[in-house]
Structures are given as structure tokens and as C-alpha cells.
């Protein structure tokens, strides 16, 4: 299963989240292969657990967004910028400056084990860490200067969803 003894704290968090099942599909925790893409159900939140602040290792969610006769791919990325201060930066493709260390998540809990949930709605991208909302990005209002038009793409319906990480110690919630 990808959860093993060296990740002791993961296992506890993973077991505590088992109530998130639906009749349509069952979700399990997997250890994703770093740098590979993992397809997820497009309408589900992206859920993962980190056990360490792995310095500057990327976590990326790629959304295929369709509407108005067009399909575009846009990404949300995040990474730990500073292990000591627990500072995490992010970018939202087409809405913010495309590099890290520019925009930062707010009030990320200092817990070693972090349970993250990333949810895209038609108007917002929300990131919750250990039940604390660390980002609630309004596509129509929170974009960076120079990105006035880019947010329109994020308002579209998500038709495909992929997850990629460079982290070695991460678990991803995946449907089976």
C-alpha cells in the first residue's frame, strides 16, 4: 500500500480520514511516484498528506478547464519556502506571477504532519491545511496586476485533473 512504518504519523492521519467514502467510488491513500502525473476525479477535492516540510519540493495540481468552445490547462502549485518559519508559497497559472516565493499561504499550521485539501469551485480556489483555511483565492478579485484576463479561464468547468509532486514523503488520496 505505500504507507509503511517509516511514515508512522501518516498512517494515523490516513486512518482518521477514512470516513470520506462515497457509494460511487472508494478512496485510498497512495504514495505517488515523484515527478509522475496521477489522474484524479475532476470534481473531487485534491487531498494529500505531507509529513515533513520538504524544502522547495513542488506540489502541483493541473486542471483541464473547458468552456466557451475552448479547453485550457492551468496549474496550481505550492511548495515550502522555509522549513524553519513554515512559510509556503503558491502560484495560480494565469492569475498570479508564475514563480514561487512571491505569493504565500496564510497561517499554515506548524504541525509536522499536514493534511491538505485543495478545492476548486467556479469562483474560488481554496486550500485547507489541518482544518485551517490557508488560501481562499477569488479568481475575479485576487489576481495579480497584469493578469486581468487570465482569471476567466478558471471560471470554466474542470474536465480533467492531475496531481504531480516532487516530494518524497507525501501521500495522495486517490479513487479506486
PDB file of N, CA and C in Angstrom, residues 91-147:
ATOM      1  N   UNK A  91       1.453  29.522  -6.561  1.00  0.00           N
ATOM      2  CA  UNK A  91       1.092  30.273  -7.765  1.00  0.00           C
ATOM      3  C   UNK A  91      -0.184  29.662  -8.324  1.00  0.00           C
ATOM      4  N   UNK A  92      -0.926  30.477  -9.048  1.00  0.00           N
ATOM      5  CA  UNK A  92      -2.119  30.014  -9.756  1.00  0.00           C
ATOM      6  C   UNK A  92      -1.952  30.475 -11.194  1.00  0.00           C
ATOM      7  N   UNK A  93      -1.756  29.521 -12.106  1.00  0.00           N
ATOM      8  CA  UNK A  93      -1.474  29.824 -13.511  1.00  0.00           C
ATOM      9  C   UNK A  93      -2.516  30.744 -14.133  1.00  0.00           C
ATOM     10  N   UNK A  94      -2.041  31.837 -14.710  1.00  0.00           N
ATOM     11  CA  UNK A  94      -2.925  32.785 -15.379  1.00  0.00           C
ATOM     12  C   UNK A  94      -3.539  33.813 -14.442  1.00  0.00           C
ATOM     13  N   UNK A  95      -3.307  33.665 -13.131  1.00  0.00           N
ATOM     14  CA  UNK A  95      -3.871  34.606 -12.148  1.00  0.00           C
ATOM     15  C   UNK A  95      -2.810  35.297 -11.300  1.00  0.00           C
ATOM     16  N   UNK A  96      -1.678  34.629 -11.113  1.00  0.00           N
ATOM     17  CA  UNK A  96      -0.620  35.203 -10.284  1.00  0.00           C
ATOM     18  C   UNK A  96       0.708  35.105 -11.027  1.00  0.00           C
ATOM     19  N   UNK A  97       1.694  35.773 -10.497  1.00  0.00           N
ATOM     20  CA  UNK A  97       3.041  35.669 -11.048  1.00  0.00           C
ATOM     21  C   UNK A  97       3.424  34.199 -11.041  1.00  0.00           C
ATOM     22  N   UNK A  98       4.011  33.730 -12.124  1.00  0.00           N
ATOM     23  CA  UNK A  98       4.234  32.298 -12.321  1.00  0.00           C
ATOM     24  C   UNK A  98       5.421  31.706 -11.610  1.00  0.00           C
ATOM     25  N   UNK A  99       5.956  32.374 -10.608  1.00  0.00           N
ATOM     26  CA  UNK A  99       7.057  31.756  -9.878  1.00  0.00           C
ATOM     27  C   UNK A  99       6.741  31.709  -8.397  1.00  0.00           C
ATOM     28  N   UNK A 100       7.509  30.886  -7.707  1.00  0.00           N
ATOM     29  CA  UNK A 100       7.306  30.724  -6.271  1.00  0.00           C
ATOM     30  C   UNK A 100       7.993  31.871  -5.536  1.00  0.00           C
ATOM     31  N   UNK A 101       7.803  31.893  -4.233  1.00  0.00           N
ATOM     32  CA  UNK A 101       8.403  32.892  -3.355  1.00  0.00           C
ATOM     33  C   UNK A 101       7.877  34.283  -3.654  1.00  0.00           C
ATOM     34  N   UNK A 102       6.650  34.384  -4.185  1.00  0.00           N
ATOM     35  CA  UNK A 102       6.013  35.670  -4.485  1.00  0.00           C
ATOM     36  C   UNK A 102       4.713  35.817  -3.697  1.00  0.00           C
ATOM     37  N   UNK A 103       3.840  34.793  -3.757  1.00  0.00           N
ATOM     38  CA  UNK A 103       2.583  34.768  -3.004  1.00  0.00           C
ATOM     39  C   UNK A 103       2.695  33.670  -1.955  1.00  0.00           C
ATOM     40  N   UNK A 104       2.125  33.925  -0.768  1.00  0.00           N
ATOM     41  CA  UNK A 104       2.291  32.974   0.330  1.00  0.00           C
ATOM     42  C   UNK A 104       0.957  32.552   0.933  1.00  0.00           C
ATOM     43  N   UNK A 105       0.895  31.278   1.331  1.00  0.00           N
ATOM     44  CA  UNK A 105      -0.256  30.771   2.057  1.00  0.00           C
ATOM     45  C   UNK A 105      -0.256  31.400   3.448  1.00  0.00           C
ATOM     46  N   UNK A 106      -1.446  31.612   4.016  1.00  0.00           N
ATOM     47  CA  UNK A 106      -1.578  32.276   5.325  1.00  0.00           C
ATOM     48  C   UNK A 106      -1.803  31.276   6.447  1.00  0.00           C
ATOM     49  N   UNK A 107      -1.103  31.483   7.553  1.00  0.00           N
ATOM     50  CA  UNK A 107      -1.360  30.733   8.791  1.00  0.00           C
ATOM     51  C   UNK A 107      -1.281  29.216   8.638  1.00  0.00           C
ATOM     52  N   UNK A 108      -0.297  28.747   7.868  1.00  0.00           N
ATOM     53  CA  UNK A 108      -0.135  27.295   7.728  1.00  0.00           C
ATOM     54  C   UNK A 108       0.227  26.719   9.102  1.00  0.00           C
ATOM     55  N   UNK A 109      -0.524  25.726   9.578  1.00  0.00           N
ATOM     56  CA  UNK A 109      -0.218  25.133  10.887  1.00  0.00           C
ATOM     57  C   UNK A 109       1.218  24.600  10.931  1.00  0.00           C
ATOM     58  N   UNK A 110       1.827  24.699  12.101  1.00  0.00           N
ATOM     59  CA  UNK A 110       3.214  24.284  12.263  1.00  0.00           C
ATOM     60  C   UNK A 110       3.345  22.777  12.498  1.00  0.00           C
ATOM     61  N   UNK A 111       2.237  22.049  12.531  1.00  0.00           N
ATOM     62  CA  UNK A 111       2.282  20.597  12.739  1.00  0.00           C
ATOM     63  C   UNK A 111       3.208  19.951  11.717  1.00  0.00           C
ATOM     64  N   UNK A 112       3.922  18.921  12.159  1.00  0.00           N
ATOM     65  CA  UNK A 112       4.803  18.206  11.228  1.00  0.00           C
ATOM     66  C   UNK A 112       3.982  17.496  10.154  1.00  0.00           C
ATOM     67  N   UNK A 113       2.924  16.803  10.578  1.00  0.00           N
ATOM     68  CA  UNK A 113       2.046  16.108   9.633  1.00  0.00           C
ATOM     69  C   UNK A 113       0.949  17.083   9.221  1.00  0.00           C
ATOM     70  N   UNK A 114       0.827  17.293   7.921  1.00  0.00           N
ATOM     71  CA  UNK A 114      -0.164  18.237   7.400  1.00  0.00           C
ATOM     72  C   UNK A 114      -1.130  17.509   6.462  1.00  0.00           C
ATOM     73  N   UNK A 115      -2.419  17.652   6.730  1.00  0.00           N
ATOM     74  CA  UNK A 115      -3.467  17.087   5.878  1.00  0.00           C
ATOM     75  C   UNK A 115      -4.029  18.240   5.051  1.00  0.00           C
ATOM     76  N   UNK A 116      -3.781  18.220   3.752  1.00  0.00           N
ATOM     77  CA  UNK A 116      -4.142  19.307   2.841  1.00  0.00           C
ATOM     78  C   UNK A 116      -5.363  18.907   2.012  1.00  0.00           C
ATOM     79  N   UNK A 117      -6.250  19.871   1.765  1.00  0.00           N
ATOM     80  CA  UNK A 117      -7.378  19.673   0.854  1.00  0.00           C
ATOM     81  C   UNK A 117      -7.449  20.897  -0.055  1.00  0.00           C
ATOM     82  N   UNK A 118      -7.344  20.658  -1.364  1.00  0.00           N
ATOM     83  CA  UNK A 118      -7.403  21.731  -2.360  1.00  0.00           C
ATOM     84  C   UNK A 118      -8.709  21.557  -3.127  1.00  0.00           C
ATOM     85  N   UNK A 119      -9.538  22.607  -3.128  1.00  0.00           N
ATOM     86  CA  UNK A 119     -10.848  22.552  -3.778  1.00  0.00           C
ATOM     87  C   UNK A 119     -10.989  23.704  -4.753  1.00  0.00           C
ATOM     88  N   UNK A 120     -11.374  23.386  -6.000  1.00  0.00           N
ATOM     89  CA  UNK A 120     -11.676  24.420  -6.986  1.00  0.00           C
ATOM     90  C   UNK A 120     -13.180  24.478  -7.170  1.00  0.00           C
ATOM     91  N   UNK A 121     -13.749  25.669  -7.020  1.00  0.00           N
ATOM     92  CA  UNK A 121     -15.160  25.880  -7.348  1.00  0.00           C
ATOM     93  C   UNK A 121     -15.198  26.742  -8.606  1.00  0.00           C
ATOM     94  N   UNK A 122     -16.370  27.161  -9.022  1.00  0.00           N
ATOM     95  CA  UNK A 122     -16.461  28.013 -10.212  1.00  0.00           C
ATOM     96  C   UNK A 122     -15.930  29.411  -9.941  1.00  0.00           C
ATOM     97  N   UNK A 123     -15.738  29.795  -8.687  1.00  0.00           N
ATOM     98  CA  UNK A 123     -15.292  31.160  -8.377  1.00  0.00           C
ATOM     99  C   UNK A 123     -14.022  31.239  -7.540  1.00  0.00           C
ATOM    100  N   UNK A 124     -13.668  30.159  -6.855  1.00  0.00           N
ATOM    101  CA  UNK A 124     -12.551  30.206  -5.912  1.00  0.00           C
ATOM    102  C   UNK A 124     -11.658  28.969  -5.996  1.00  0.00           C
ATOM    103  N   UNK A 125     -10.433  29.138  -5.513  1.00  0.00           N
ATOM    104  CA  UNK A 125      -9.550  28.015  -5.236  1.00  0.00           C
ATOM    105  C   UNK A 125      -9.259  28.097  -3.734  1.00  0.00           C
ATOM    106  N   UNK A 126      -9.604  27.033  -3.021  1.00  0.00           N
ATOM    107  CA  UNK A 126      -9.480  27.040  -1.566  1.00  0.00           C
ATOM    108  C   UNK A 126      -8.502  25.946  -1.150  1.00  0.00           C
ATOM    109  N   UNK A 127      -7.600  26.303  -0.228  1.00  0.00           N
ATOM    110  CA  UNK A 127      -6.648  25.345   0.318  1.00  0.00           C
ATOM    111  C   UNK A 127      -6.828  25.325   1.832  1.00  0.00           C
ATOM    112  N   UNK A 128      -7.051  24.126   2.358  1.00  0.00           N
ATOM    113  CA  UNK A 128      -7.215  23.935   3.797  1.00  0.00           C
ATOM    114  C   UNK A 128      -6.100  23.005   4.259  1.00  0.00           C
ATOM    115  N   UNK A 129      -5.468  23.367   5.370  1.00  0.00           N
ATOM    116  CA  UNK A 129      -4.412  22.535   5.957  1.00  0.00           C
ATOM    117  C   UNK A 129      -4.770  22.289   7.420  1.00  0.00           C
ATOM    118  N   UNK A 130      -4.930  21.028   7.779  1.00  0.00           N
ATOM    119  CA  UNK A 130      -5.294  20.647   9.150  1.00  0.00           C
ATOM    120  C   UNK A 130      -6.465  21.475   9.670  1.00  0.00           C
ATOM    121  N   UNK A 131      -7.491  21.582   8.839  1.00  0.00           N
ATOM    122  CA  UNK A 131      -8.741  22.291   9.157  1.00  0.00           C
ATOM    123  C   UNK A 131      -8.599  23.809   9.249  1.00  0.00           C
ATOM    124  N   UNK A 132      -7.489  24.363   8.782  1.00  0.00           N
ATOM    125  CA  UNK A 132      -7.289  25.813   8.744  1.00  0.00           C
ATOM    126  C   UNK A 132      -7.271  26.244   7.271  1.00  0.00           C
ATOM    127  N   UNK A 133      -8.117  27.212   6.906  1.00  0.00           N
ATOM    128  CA  UNK A 133      -8.104  27.720   5.536  1.00  0.00           C
ATOM    129  C   UNK A 133      -6.874  28.605   5.378  1.00  0.00           C
ATOM    130  N   UNK A 134      -5.954  28.176   4.504  1.00  0.00           N
ATOM    131  CA  UNK A 134      -4.701  28.918   4.306  1.00  0.00           C
ATOM    132  C   UNK A 134      -4.718  29.727   3.006  1.00  0.00           C
ATOM    133  N   UNK A 135      -5.716  29.459   2.137  1.00  0.00           N
ATOM    134  CA  UNK A 135      -5.898  30.228   0.909  1.00  0.00           C
ATOM    135  C   UNK A 135      -7.362  30.111   0.497  1.00  0.00           C
ATOM    136  N   UNK A 136      -7.977  31.237   0.182  1.00  0.00           N
ATOM    137  CA  UNK A 136      -9.324  31.258  -0.371  1.00  0.00           C
ATOM    138  C   UNK A 136      -9.289  32.287  -1.502  1.00  0.00           C
ATOM    139  N   UNK A 137      -8.759  31.867  -2.638  1.00  0.00           N
ATOM    140  CA  UNK A 137      -8.453  32.750  -3.760  1.00  0.00           C
ATOM    141  C   UNK A 137      -9.695  32.968  -4.621  1.00  0.00           C
ATOM    142  N   UNK A 138     -10.121  34.197  -4.736  1.00  0.00           N
ATOM    143  CA  UNK A 138     -11.264  34.588  -5.566  1.00  0.00           C
ATOM    144  C   UNK A 138     -10.717  34.924  -6.958  1.00  0.00           C
ATOM    145  N   UNK A 139     -11.046  34.094  -7.950  1.00  0.00           N
ATOM    146  CA  UNK A 139     -10.497  34.287  -9.296  1.00  0.00           C
ATOM    147  C   UNK A 139     -10.791  35.674  -9.857  1.00  0.00           C
ATOM    148  N   UNK A 140     -11.969  36.214  -9.571  1.00  0.00           N
ATOM    149  CA  UNK A 140     -12.379  37.502 -10.149  1.00  0.00           C
ATOM    150  C   UNK A 140     -11.778  38.705  -9.436  1.00  0.00           C
ATOM    151  N   UNK A 141     -11.250  38.527  -8.225  1.00  0.00           N
ATOM    152  CA  UNK A 141     -10.791  39.693  -7.461  1.00  0.00           C
ATOM    153  C   UNK A 141      -9.333  39.619  -7.003  1.00  0.00           C
ATOM    154  N   UNK A 142      -8.792  38.436  -6.823  1.00  0.00           N
ATOM    155  CA  UNK A 142      -7.481  38.303  -6.179  1.00  0.00           C
ATOM    156  C   UNK A 142      -6.308  38.132  -7.137  1.00  0.00           C
ATOM    157  N   UNK A 143      -6.527  38.267  -8.433  1.00  0.00           N
ATOM    158  CA  UNK A 143      -5.438  38.067  -9.400  1.00  0.00           C
ATOM    159  C   UNK A 143      -4.401  39.179  -9.276  1.00  0.00           C
ATOM    160  N   UNK A 144      -3.192  38.874  -9.728  1.00  0.00           N
ATOM    161  CA  UNK A 144      -2.089  39.837  -9.697  1.00  0.00           C
ATOM    162  C   UNK A 144      -2.234  40.846 -10.826  1.00  0.00           C
ATOM    163  N   UNK A 145      -1.651  42.055 -10.668  1.00  0.00           N
ATOM    164  CA  UNK A 145      -1.663  43.038 -11.762  1.00  0.00           C
ATOM    165  C   UNK A 145      -1.073  42.422 -13.032  1.00  0.00           C
ATOM    166  N   UNK A 146      -1.726  42.698 -14.149  1.00  0.00           N
ATOM    167  CA  UNK A 146      -1.291  42.145 -15.426  1.00  0.00           C
ATOM    168  C   UNK A 146      -1.982  40.835 -15.784  1.00  0.00           C
ATOM    169  N   UNK A 147      -2.790  40.306 -14.877  1.00  0.00           N
ATOM    170  CA  UNK A 147      -3.481  39.034 -15.106  1.00  0.00           C
ATOM    171  C   UNK A 147      -4.995  39.223 -15.114  1.00  0.00           C
TER     172      UNK A 147
END
